[in-house]
Structure formats: C-alpha cells, structure tokens
Coordinates of N, CA and C in Angstrom, one line a residue:
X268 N 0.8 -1.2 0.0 CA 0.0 0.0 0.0 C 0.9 1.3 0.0
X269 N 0.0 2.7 -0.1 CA 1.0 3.8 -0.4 C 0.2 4.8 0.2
X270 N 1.4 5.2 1.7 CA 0.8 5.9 2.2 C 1.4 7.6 2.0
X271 N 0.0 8.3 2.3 CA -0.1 9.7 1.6 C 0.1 10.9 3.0
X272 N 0.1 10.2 3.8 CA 0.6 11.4 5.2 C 0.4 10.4 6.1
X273 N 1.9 10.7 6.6 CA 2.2 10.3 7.8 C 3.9 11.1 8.3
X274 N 4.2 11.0 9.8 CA 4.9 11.8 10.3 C 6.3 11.3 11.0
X275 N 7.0 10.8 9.8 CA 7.9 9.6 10.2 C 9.4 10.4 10.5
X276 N 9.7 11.6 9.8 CA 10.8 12.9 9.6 C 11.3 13.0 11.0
X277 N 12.1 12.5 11.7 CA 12.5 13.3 13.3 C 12.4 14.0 13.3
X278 N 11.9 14.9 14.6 CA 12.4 16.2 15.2 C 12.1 17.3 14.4
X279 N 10.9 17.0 13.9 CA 10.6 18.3 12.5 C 9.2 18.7 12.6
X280 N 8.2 18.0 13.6 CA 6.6 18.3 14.1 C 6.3 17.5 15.4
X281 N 5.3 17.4 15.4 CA 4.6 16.7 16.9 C 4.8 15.0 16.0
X282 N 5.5 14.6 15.4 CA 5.4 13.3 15.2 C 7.2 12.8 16.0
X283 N 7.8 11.7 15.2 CA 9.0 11.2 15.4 C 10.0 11.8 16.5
X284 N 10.2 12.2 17.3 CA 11.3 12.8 18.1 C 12.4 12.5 18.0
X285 N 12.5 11.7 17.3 CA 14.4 11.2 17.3 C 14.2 10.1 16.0
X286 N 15.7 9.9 15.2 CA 15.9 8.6 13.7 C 15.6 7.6 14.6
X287 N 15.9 7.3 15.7 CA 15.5 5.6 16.6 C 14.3 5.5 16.2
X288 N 13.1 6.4 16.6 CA 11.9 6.2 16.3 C 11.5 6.2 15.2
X289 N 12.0 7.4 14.3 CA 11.1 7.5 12.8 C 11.8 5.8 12.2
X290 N 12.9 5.2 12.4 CA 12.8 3.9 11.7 C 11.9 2.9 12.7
X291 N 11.7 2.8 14.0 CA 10.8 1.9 14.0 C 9.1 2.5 13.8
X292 N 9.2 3.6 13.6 CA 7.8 3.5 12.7 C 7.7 3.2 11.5
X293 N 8.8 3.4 10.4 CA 9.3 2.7 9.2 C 9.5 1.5 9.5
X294 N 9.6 0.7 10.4 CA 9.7 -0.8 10.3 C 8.1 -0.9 10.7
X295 N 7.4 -0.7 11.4 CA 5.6 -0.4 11.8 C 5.4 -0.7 10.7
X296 N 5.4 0.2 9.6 CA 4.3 0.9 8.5 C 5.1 -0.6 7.7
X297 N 6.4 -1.1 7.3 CA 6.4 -2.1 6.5 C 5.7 -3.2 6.6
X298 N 5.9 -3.6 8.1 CA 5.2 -4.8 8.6 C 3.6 -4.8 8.5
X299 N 3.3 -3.5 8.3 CA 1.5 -2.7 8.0 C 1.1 -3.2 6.1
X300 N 2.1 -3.4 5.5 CA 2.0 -3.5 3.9 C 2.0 -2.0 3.4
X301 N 2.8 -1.4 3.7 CA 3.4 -0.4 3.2 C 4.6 -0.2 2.5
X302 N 4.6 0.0 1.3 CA 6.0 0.2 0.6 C 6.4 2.0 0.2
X303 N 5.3 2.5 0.5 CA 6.0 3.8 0.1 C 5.1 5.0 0.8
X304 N 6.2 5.9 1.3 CA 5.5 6.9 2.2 C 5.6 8.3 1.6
X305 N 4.6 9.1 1.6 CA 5.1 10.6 1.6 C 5.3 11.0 2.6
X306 N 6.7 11.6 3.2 CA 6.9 12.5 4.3 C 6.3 13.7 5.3
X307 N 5.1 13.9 5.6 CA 4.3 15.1 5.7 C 4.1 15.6 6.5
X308 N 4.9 16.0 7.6 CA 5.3 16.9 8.3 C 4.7 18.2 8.3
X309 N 3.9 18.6 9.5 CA 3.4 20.1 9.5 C 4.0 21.0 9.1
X310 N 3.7 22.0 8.2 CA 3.7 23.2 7.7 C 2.7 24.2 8.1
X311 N 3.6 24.9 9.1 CA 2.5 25.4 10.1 C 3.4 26.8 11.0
X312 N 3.4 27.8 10.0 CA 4.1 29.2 10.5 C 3.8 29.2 11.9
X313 N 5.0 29.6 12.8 CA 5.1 30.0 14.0 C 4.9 28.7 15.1
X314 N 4.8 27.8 14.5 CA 4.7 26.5 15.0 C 5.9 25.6 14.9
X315 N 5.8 25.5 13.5 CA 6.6 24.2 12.7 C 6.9 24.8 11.6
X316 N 7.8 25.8 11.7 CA 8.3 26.5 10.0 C 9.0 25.7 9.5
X317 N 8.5 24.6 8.9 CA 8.8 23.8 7.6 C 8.7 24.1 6.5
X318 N 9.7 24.3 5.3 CA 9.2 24.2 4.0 C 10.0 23.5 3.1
X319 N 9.3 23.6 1.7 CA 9.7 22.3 0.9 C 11.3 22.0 1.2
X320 N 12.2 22.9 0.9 CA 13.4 23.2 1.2 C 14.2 21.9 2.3
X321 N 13.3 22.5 3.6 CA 14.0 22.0 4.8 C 13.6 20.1 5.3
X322 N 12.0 20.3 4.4 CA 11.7 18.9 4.2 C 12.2 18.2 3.6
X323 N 12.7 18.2 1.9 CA 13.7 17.6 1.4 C 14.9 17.0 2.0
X324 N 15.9 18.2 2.6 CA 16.9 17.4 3.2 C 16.8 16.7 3.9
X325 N 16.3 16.8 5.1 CA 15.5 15.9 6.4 C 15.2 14.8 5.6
X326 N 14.3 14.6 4.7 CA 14.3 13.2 3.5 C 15.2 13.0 3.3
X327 N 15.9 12.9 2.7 CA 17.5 13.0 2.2 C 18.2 12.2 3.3
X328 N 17.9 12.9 4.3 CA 19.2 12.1 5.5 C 17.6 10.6 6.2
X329 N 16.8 11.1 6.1 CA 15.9 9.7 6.4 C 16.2 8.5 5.6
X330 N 16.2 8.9 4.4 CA 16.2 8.0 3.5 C 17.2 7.3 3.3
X331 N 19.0 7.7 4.0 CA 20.0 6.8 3.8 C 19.8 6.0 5.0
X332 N 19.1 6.9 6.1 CA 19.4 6.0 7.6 C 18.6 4.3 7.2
X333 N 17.7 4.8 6.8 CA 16.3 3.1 5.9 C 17.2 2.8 5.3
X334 N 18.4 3.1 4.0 CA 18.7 2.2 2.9 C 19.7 1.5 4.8
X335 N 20.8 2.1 5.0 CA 21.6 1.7 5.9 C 21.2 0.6 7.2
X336 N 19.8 0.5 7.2 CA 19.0 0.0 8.5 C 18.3 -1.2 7.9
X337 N 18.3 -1.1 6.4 CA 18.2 -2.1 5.5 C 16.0 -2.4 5.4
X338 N 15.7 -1.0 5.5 CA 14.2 -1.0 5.4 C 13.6 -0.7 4.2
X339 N 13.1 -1.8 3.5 CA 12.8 -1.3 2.8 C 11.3 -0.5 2.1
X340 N 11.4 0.4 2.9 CA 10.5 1.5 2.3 C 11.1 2.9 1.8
X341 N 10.2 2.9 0.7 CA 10.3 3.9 -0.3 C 9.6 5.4 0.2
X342 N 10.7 6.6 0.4 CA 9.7 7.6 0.7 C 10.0 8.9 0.0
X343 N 9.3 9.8 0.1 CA 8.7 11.2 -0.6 C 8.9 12.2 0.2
X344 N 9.6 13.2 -0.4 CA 9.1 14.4 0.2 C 8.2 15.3 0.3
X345 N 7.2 16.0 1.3 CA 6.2 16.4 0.9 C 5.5 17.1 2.6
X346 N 4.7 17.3 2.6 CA 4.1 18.0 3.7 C 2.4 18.2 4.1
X347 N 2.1 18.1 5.5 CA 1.1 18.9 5.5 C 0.9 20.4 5.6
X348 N 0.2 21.2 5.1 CA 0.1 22.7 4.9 C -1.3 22.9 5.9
X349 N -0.5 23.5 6.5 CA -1.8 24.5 7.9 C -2.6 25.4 6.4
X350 N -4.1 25.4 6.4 CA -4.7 26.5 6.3 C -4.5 27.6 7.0
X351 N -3.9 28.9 5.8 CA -3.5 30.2 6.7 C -2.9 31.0 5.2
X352 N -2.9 32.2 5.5 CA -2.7 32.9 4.4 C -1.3 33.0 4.2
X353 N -0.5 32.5 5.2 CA 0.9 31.7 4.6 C 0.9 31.2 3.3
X354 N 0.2 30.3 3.3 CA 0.0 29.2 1.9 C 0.3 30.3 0.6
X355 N -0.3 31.6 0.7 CA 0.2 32.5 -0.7 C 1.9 32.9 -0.7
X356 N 2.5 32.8 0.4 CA 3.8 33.1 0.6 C 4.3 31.7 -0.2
X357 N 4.0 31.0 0.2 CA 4.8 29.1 0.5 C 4.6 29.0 -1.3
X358 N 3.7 29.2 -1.8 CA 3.7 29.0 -3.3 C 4.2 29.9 -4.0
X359 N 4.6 31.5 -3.7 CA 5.5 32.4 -4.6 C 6.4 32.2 -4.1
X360 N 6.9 31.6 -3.0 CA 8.4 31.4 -2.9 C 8.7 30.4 -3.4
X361 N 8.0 29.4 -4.2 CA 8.5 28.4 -4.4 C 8.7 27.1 -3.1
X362 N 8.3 27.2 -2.0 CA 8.6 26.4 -0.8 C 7.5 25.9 -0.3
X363 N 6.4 25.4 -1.3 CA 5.3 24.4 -0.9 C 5.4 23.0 -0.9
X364 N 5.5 22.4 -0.3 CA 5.4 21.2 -0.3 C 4.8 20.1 -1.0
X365 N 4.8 19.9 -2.1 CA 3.7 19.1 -3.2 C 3.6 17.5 -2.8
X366 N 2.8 16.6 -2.6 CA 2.3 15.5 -3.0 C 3.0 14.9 -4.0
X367 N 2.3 15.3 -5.3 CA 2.5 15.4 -6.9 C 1.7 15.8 -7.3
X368 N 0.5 15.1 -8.6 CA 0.1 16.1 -9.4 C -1.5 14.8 -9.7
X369 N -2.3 15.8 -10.4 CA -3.1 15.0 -10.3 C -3.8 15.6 -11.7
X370 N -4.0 15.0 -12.9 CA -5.0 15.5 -13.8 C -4.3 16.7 -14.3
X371 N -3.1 17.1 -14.4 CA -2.6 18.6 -14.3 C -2.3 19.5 -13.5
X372 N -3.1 19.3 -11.9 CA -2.7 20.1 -10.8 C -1.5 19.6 -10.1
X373 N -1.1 20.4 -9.3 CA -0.5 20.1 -8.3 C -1.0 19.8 -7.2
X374 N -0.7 18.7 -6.4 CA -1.6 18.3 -5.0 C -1.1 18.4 -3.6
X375 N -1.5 19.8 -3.0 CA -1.2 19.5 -1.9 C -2.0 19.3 -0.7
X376 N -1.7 18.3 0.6 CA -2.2 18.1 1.7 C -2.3 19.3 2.5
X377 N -3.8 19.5 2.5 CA -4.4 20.4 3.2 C -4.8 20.6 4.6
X378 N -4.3 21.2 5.8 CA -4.8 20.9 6.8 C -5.8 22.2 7.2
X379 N -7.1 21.7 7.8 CA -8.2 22.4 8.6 C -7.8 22.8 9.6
X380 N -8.3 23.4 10.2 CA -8.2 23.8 11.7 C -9.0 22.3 12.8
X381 N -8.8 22.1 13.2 CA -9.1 20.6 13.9 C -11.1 21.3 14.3
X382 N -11.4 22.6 15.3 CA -12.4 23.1 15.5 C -13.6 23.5 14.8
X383 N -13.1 23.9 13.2 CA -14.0 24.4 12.6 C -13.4 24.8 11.2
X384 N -14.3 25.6 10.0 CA -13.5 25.7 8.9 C -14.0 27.2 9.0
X385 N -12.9 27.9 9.0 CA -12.8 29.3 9.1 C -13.5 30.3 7.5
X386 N -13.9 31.5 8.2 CA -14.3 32.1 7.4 C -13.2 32.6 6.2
X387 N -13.6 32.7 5.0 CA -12.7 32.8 4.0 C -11.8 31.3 3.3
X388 N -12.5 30.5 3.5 CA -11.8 28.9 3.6 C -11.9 28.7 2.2
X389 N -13.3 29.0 1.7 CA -13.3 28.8 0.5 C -12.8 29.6 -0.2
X390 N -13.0 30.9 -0.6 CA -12.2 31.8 -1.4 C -10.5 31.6 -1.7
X391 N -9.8 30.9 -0.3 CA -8.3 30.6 -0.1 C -8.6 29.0 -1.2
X392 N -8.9 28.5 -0.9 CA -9.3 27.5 -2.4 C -9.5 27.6 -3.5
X393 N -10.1 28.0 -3.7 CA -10.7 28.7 -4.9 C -9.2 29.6 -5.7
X394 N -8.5 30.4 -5.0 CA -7.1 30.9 -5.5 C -6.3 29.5 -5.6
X395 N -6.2 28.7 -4.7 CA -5.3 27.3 -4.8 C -5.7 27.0 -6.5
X396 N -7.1 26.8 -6.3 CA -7.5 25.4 -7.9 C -7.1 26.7 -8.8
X397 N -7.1 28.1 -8.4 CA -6.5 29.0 -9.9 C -5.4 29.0 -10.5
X398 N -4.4 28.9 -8.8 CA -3.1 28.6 -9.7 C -2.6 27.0 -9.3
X399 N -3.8 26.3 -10.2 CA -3.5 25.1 -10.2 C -3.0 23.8 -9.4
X400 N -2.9 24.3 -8.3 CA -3.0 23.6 -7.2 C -4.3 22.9 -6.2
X401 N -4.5 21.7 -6.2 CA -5.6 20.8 -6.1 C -5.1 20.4 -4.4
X402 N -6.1 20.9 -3.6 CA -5.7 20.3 -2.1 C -6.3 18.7 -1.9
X403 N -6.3 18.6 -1.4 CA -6.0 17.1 -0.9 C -6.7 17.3 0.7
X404 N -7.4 17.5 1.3 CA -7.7 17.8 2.8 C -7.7 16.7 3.6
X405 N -6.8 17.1 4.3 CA -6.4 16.1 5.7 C -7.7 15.9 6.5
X406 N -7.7 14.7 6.5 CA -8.9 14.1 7.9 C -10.0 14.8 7.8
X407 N -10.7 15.3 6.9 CA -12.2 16.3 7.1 C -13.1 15.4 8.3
X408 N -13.3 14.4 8.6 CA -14.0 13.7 9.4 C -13.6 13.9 10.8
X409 N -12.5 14.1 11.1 CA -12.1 14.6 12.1 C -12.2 16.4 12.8
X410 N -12.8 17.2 11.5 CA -13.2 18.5 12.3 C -14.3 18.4 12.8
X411 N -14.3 19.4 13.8 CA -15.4 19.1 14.8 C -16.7 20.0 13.8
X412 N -16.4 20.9 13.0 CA -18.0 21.3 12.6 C -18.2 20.3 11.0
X413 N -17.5 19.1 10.8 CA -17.7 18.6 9.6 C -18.4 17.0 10.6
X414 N -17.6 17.0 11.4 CA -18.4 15.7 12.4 C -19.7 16.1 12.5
X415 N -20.2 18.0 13.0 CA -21.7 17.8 13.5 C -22.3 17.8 12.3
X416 N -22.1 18.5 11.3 CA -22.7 18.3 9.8 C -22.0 17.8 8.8
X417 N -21.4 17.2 7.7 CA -21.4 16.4 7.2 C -21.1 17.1 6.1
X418 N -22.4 18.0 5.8 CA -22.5 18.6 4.5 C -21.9 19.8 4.6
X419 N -20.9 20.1 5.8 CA -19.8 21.4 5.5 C -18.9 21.0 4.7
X420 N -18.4 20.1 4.2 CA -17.6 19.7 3.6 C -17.9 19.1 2.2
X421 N -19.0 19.5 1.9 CA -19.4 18.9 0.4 C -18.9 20.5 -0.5
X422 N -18.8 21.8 -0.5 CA -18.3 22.6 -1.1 C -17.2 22.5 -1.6
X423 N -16.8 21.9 -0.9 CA -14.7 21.6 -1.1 C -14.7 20.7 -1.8
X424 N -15.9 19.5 -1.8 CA -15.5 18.5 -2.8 C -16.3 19.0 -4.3
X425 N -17.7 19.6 -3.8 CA -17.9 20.2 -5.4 C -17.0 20.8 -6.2
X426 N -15.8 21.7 -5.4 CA -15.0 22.8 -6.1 C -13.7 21.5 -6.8
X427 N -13.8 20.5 -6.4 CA -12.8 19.8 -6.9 C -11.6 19.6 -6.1
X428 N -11.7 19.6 -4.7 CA -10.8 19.1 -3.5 C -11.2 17.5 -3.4
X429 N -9.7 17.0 -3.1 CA -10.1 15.9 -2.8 C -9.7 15.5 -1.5
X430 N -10.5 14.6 -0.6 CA -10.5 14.4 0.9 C -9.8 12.6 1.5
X431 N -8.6 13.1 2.3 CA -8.1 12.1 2.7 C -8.9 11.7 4.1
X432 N -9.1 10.5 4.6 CA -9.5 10.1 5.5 C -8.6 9.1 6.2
X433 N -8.3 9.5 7.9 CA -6.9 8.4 8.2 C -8.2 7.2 8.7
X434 N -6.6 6.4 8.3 CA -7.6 4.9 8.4 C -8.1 4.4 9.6
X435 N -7.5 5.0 11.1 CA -7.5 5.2 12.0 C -9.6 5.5 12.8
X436 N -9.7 6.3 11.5 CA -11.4 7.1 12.0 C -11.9 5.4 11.5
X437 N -11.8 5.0 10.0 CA -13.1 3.9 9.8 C -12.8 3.1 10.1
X438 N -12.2 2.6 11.3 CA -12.0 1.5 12.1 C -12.1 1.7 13.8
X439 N -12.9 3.2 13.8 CA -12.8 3.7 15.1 C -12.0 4.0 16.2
X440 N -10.6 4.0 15.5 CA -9.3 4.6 16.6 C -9.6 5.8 17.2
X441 N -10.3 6.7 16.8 CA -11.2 8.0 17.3 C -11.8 7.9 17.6
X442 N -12.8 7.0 18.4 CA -14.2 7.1 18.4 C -15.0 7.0 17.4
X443 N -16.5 6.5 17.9 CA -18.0 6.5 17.4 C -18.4 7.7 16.3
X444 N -18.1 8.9 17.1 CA -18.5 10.1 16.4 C -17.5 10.4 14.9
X445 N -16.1 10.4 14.8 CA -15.2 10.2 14.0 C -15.5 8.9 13.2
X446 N -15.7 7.6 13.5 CA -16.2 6.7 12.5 C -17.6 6.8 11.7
X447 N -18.3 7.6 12.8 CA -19.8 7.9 11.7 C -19.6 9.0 10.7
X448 N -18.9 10.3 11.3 CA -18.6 10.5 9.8 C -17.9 10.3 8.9
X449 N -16.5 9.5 8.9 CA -16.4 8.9 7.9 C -17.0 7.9 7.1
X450 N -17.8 7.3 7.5 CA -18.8 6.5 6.8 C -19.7 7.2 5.7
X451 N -20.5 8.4 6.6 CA -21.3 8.9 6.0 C -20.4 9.8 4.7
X452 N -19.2 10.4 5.1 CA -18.4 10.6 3.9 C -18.5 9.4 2.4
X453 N -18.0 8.2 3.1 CA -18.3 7.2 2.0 C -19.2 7.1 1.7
X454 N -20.1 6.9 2.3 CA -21.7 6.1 1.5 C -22.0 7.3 0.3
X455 N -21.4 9.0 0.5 CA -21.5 10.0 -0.6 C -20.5 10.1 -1.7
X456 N -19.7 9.2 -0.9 CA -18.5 8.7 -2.4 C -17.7 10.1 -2.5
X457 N -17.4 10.9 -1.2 CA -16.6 12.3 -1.0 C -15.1 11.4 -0.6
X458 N -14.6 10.2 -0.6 CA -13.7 10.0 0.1 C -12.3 9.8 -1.3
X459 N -11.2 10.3 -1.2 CA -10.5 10.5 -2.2 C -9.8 9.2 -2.0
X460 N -9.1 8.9 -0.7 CA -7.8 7.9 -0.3 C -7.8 7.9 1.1
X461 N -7.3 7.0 2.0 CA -7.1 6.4 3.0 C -5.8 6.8 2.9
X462 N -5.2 7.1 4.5 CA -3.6 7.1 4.6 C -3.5 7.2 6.3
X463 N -2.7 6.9 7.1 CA -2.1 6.6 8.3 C -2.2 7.6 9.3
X464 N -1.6 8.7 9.0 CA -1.5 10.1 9.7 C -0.7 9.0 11.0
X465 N 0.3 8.6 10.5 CA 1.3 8.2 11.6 C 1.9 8.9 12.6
X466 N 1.8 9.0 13.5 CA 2.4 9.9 14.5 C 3.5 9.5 15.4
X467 N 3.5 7.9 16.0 CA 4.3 7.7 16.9 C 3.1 5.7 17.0
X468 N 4.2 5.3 18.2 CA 4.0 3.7 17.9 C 3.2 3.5 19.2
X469 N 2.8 4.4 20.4 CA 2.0 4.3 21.3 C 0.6 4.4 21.1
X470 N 0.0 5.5 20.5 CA -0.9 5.7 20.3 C -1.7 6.6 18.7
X471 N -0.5 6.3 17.9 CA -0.8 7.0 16.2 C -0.3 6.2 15.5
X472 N -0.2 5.3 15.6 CA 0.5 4.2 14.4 C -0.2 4.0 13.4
X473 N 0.3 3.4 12.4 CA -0.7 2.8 11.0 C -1.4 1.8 11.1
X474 N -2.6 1.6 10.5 CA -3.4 0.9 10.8 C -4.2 0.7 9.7
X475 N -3.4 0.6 8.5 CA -3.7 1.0 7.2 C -4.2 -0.6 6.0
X476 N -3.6 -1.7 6.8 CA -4.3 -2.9 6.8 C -5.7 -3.0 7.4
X477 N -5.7 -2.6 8.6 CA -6.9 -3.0 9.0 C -7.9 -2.1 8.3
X478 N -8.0 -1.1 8.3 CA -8.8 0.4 7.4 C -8.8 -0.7 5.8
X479 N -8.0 -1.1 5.0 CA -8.1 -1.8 3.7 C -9.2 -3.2 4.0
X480 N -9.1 -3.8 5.5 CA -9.9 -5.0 5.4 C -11.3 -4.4 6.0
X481 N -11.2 -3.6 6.1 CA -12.6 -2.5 6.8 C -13.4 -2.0 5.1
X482 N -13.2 -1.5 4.4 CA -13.0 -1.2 3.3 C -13.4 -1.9 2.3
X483 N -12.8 -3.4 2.5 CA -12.9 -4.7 1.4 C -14.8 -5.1 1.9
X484 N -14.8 -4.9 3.2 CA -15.8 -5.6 3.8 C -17.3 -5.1 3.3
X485 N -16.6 -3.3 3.2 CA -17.7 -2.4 3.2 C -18.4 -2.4 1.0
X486 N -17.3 -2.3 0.7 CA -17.1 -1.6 -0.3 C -16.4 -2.6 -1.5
X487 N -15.6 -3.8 -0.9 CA -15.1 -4.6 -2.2 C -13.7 -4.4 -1.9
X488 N -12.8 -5.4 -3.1 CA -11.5 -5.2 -2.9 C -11.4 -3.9 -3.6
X489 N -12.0 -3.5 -5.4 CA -11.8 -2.1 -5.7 C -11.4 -1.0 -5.1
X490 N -13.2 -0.9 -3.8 CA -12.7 0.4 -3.4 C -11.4 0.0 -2.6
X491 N -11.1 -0.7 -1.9 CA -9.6 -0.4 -1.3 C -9.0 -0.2 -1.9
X492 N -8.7 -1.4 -3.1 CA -7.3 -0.3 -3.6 C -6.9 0.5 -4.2
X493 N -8.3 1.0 -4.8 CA -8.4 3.1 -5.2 C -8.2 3.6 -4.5
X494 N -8.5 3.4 -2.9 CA -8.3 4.3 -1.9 C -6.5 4.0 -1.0
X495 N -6.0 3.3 -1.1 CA -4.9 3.0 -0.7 C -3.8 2.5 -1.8
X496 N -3.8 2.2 -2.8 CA -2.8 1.9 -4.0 C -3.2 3.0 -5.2
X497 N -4.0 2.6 -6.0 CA -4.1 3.4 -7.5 C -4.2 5.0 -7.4
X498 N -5.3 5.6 -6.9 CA -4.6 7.1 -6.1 C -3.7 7.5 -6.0
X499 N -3.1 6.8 -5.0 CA -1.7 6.9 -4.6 C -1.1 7.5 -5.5
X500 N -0.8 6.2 -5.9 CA 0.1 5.6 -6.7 C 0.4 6.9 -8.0
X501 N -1.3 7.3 -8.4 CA -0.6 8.1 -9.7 C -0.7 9.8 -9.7
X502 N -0.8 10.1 -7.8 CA -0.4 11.0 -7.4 C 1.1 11.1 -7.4
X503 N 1.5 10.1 -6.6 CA 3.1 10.4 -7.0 C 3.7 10.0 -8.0
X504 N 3.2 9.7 -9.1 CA 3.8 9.1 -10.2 C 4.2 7.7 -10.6
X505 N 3.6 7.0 -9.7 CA 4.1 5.7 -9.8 C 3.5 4.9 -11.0
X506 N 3.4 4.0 -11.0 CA 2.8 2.6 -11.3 C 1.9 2.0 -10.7
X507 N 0.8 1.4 -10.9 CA 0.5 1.5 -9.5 C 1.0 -0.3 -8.7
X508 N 0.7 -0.7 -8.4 CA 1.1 -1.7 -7.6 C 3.0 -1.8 -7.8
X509 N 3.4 -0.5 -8.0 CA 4.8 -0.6 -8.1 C 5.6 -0.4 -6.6

C-alpha cells in the first residue's frame, strides 16, 4: 500500500522525536504492507516552519538512515500545509510542499483547523484550484464542525478538492462520532484515499491494513485499492502496484 501522510521525519513536528523512532515507525508501516511513504510533516508558521526546502533534506538524511538499516520503504518528500494565508507566501516562494500532481494540478495536503472551517476557507481554495493547485484535505471527518454536519464539507468536494480520511477514524481509533462521519463521507462517495497520519507507535501508528480490510468488507477489494494503491500511486507518479 501507499501511504499519503504520515509523520515519520524526526524532530521536524509533533510526530517522530528522534531517527530511533522514525525507523521503527518505518519498520511499523512495512510490517503494516506499506511500501511507500510521503513525508508530511506540518507546515504550520510560528509552530513548525517547515518548507519544501528544509523537508527535502531531512528526507535525504531519512532516507539513507532506511537504505543503511536495510528498510525497505520507499519515501517522498512532501508536507502537510496549515490553512492560513501563509500558503500564498509558500507557493511564490517556491517552498510548498507538493504530494505530486493530479490530472494537471499540483496536489497539496491540506490541513483544517481541527475546531471548525474558518471564514474565507473557500475563497483561499478557490485561488489554490486557480493557480493550479488541487488540495488534498487532511482528515475532514475529524473537524469538529464537519463531524456535527457532514455537509460542510461537500463545497470543497464540489470545487474539486479531494478528501483524505486516516484509516484510524473507519476502524474507530477516534471514536463513534469520528467513525460515523467517515462513513457517511463514504456512503456520498466524497472519500478521495485512505492514509495513516502516523504519528508515533504508542498511540498514532498505522493501521492502514486493517482500514483496507474494513474497506474490502464495506465496499469490495476495488474500493480499497483506489483508496490506498491506485490514487496513490498516480499521485506520486508511480505505477501502481509498483
């Protein structure tokens, strides 16, 4: 499988604290049927000033520690992006963190505010799909005003956003409330791809097998592996079962 965010980078967000950890979460996510990760580390001014830049090398030095530690997973540079009027800086500077590309756009992982979706949310979209950039929205089932209604989040998918859901909610790692609306996301067919949102091996780990056998059960082998391989897969350019 091919996961689309997760937070494996040491010492660069609230995920990995140290290379000891980010490889045994990279030994986690292999033993999970994972072969290839995007890197996606908050991008989140005054928080976590990451950009494409400083994510890359941090990949760079991940990526020999895995060849040297003999893991074999394949990983990407890339990021989650805070909603915030940053995001117009991060794309004329050149220092946005891309996914890849999708249909012509560029795809980047979009993060909400965890409480609610702020006024001007759409308009800040709406400039993204202009200059050609396609968000990807992290966890929408996880904000609390998309959990009480459902249909705040159908705008973003009309405009042509597409919505990641960690596999964590449709297997109820979040709770009741977090599993029902991802469901009800699916049953409207708003769900783009499944991915981990890996954080750590106590309590955010991947679970990205079980979310696929959740998935198979609900929905068929197809939908899983649109939502966890083929997606993926020709977001980052791959092949897909490559």
């Amino acid at each position: 499988m091919i996961d689309l965010h997760c937070h494996y980078l040491p010492a660069i967000d609230d995920g990995s604290p140290s290379m000891a950890d980010s490889l045994e979460l990279a030994r986690a996510a292999v033993a999970d049927g994972i072969t290839h990760a995007a890197m996606t580390p908050h991008i989140h001014s005054g928080r976590y000033d990451n950009t494409r830049t400083s994510v890359e090398a941090v990949t760079v030095q991940f990526r020999k520690a895995l060849k040297e530690a003999n893991i074999p997973l394949q990983i990407f540079p890339a990021g989650e992006v805070r909603l915030s009027a940053d995001i117009i800086d991060l794309l004329d500077q050149d220092e946005m963190p891309f996914l890849g590309t999708y249909d012509g756009f560029r795809v980047v992982l979009l993060e909400f505010p965890y409480a609610q979706i702020p006024l001007g949310t759409e308009k800040l979209v709406r400039w993204l799909l202009a200059n050609q950039v396609r968000p990807l929205i992290a966890h929408p089932e996880r904000n609390k005003a998309v959990m009480q209604n459902v249909e705040r989040i159908a705008p973003y998918v009309s405009m042509g956003c597409m919505m990641q859901v960690t596999a964590a909610s449709l297997v109820g790692g979040f709770g009741p409330a977090v599993q029902e609306c991802a469901e009800l996301m699916l049953d409207r067919g708003w769900i783009s791809l499944v991915a981990s949102d890996a954080h750590n091996m106590e309590h955010r780990n991947s679970r990205l097998t079980e979310a696929y056998e959740w998935l198979v059960a609900r929905g068929g082998e197809l939908l899983a592996e649109n939502y966890t391989n083929i997606l993926p897969s020709r977001i980052l350019g791959l092949d897909a079962g490559s």
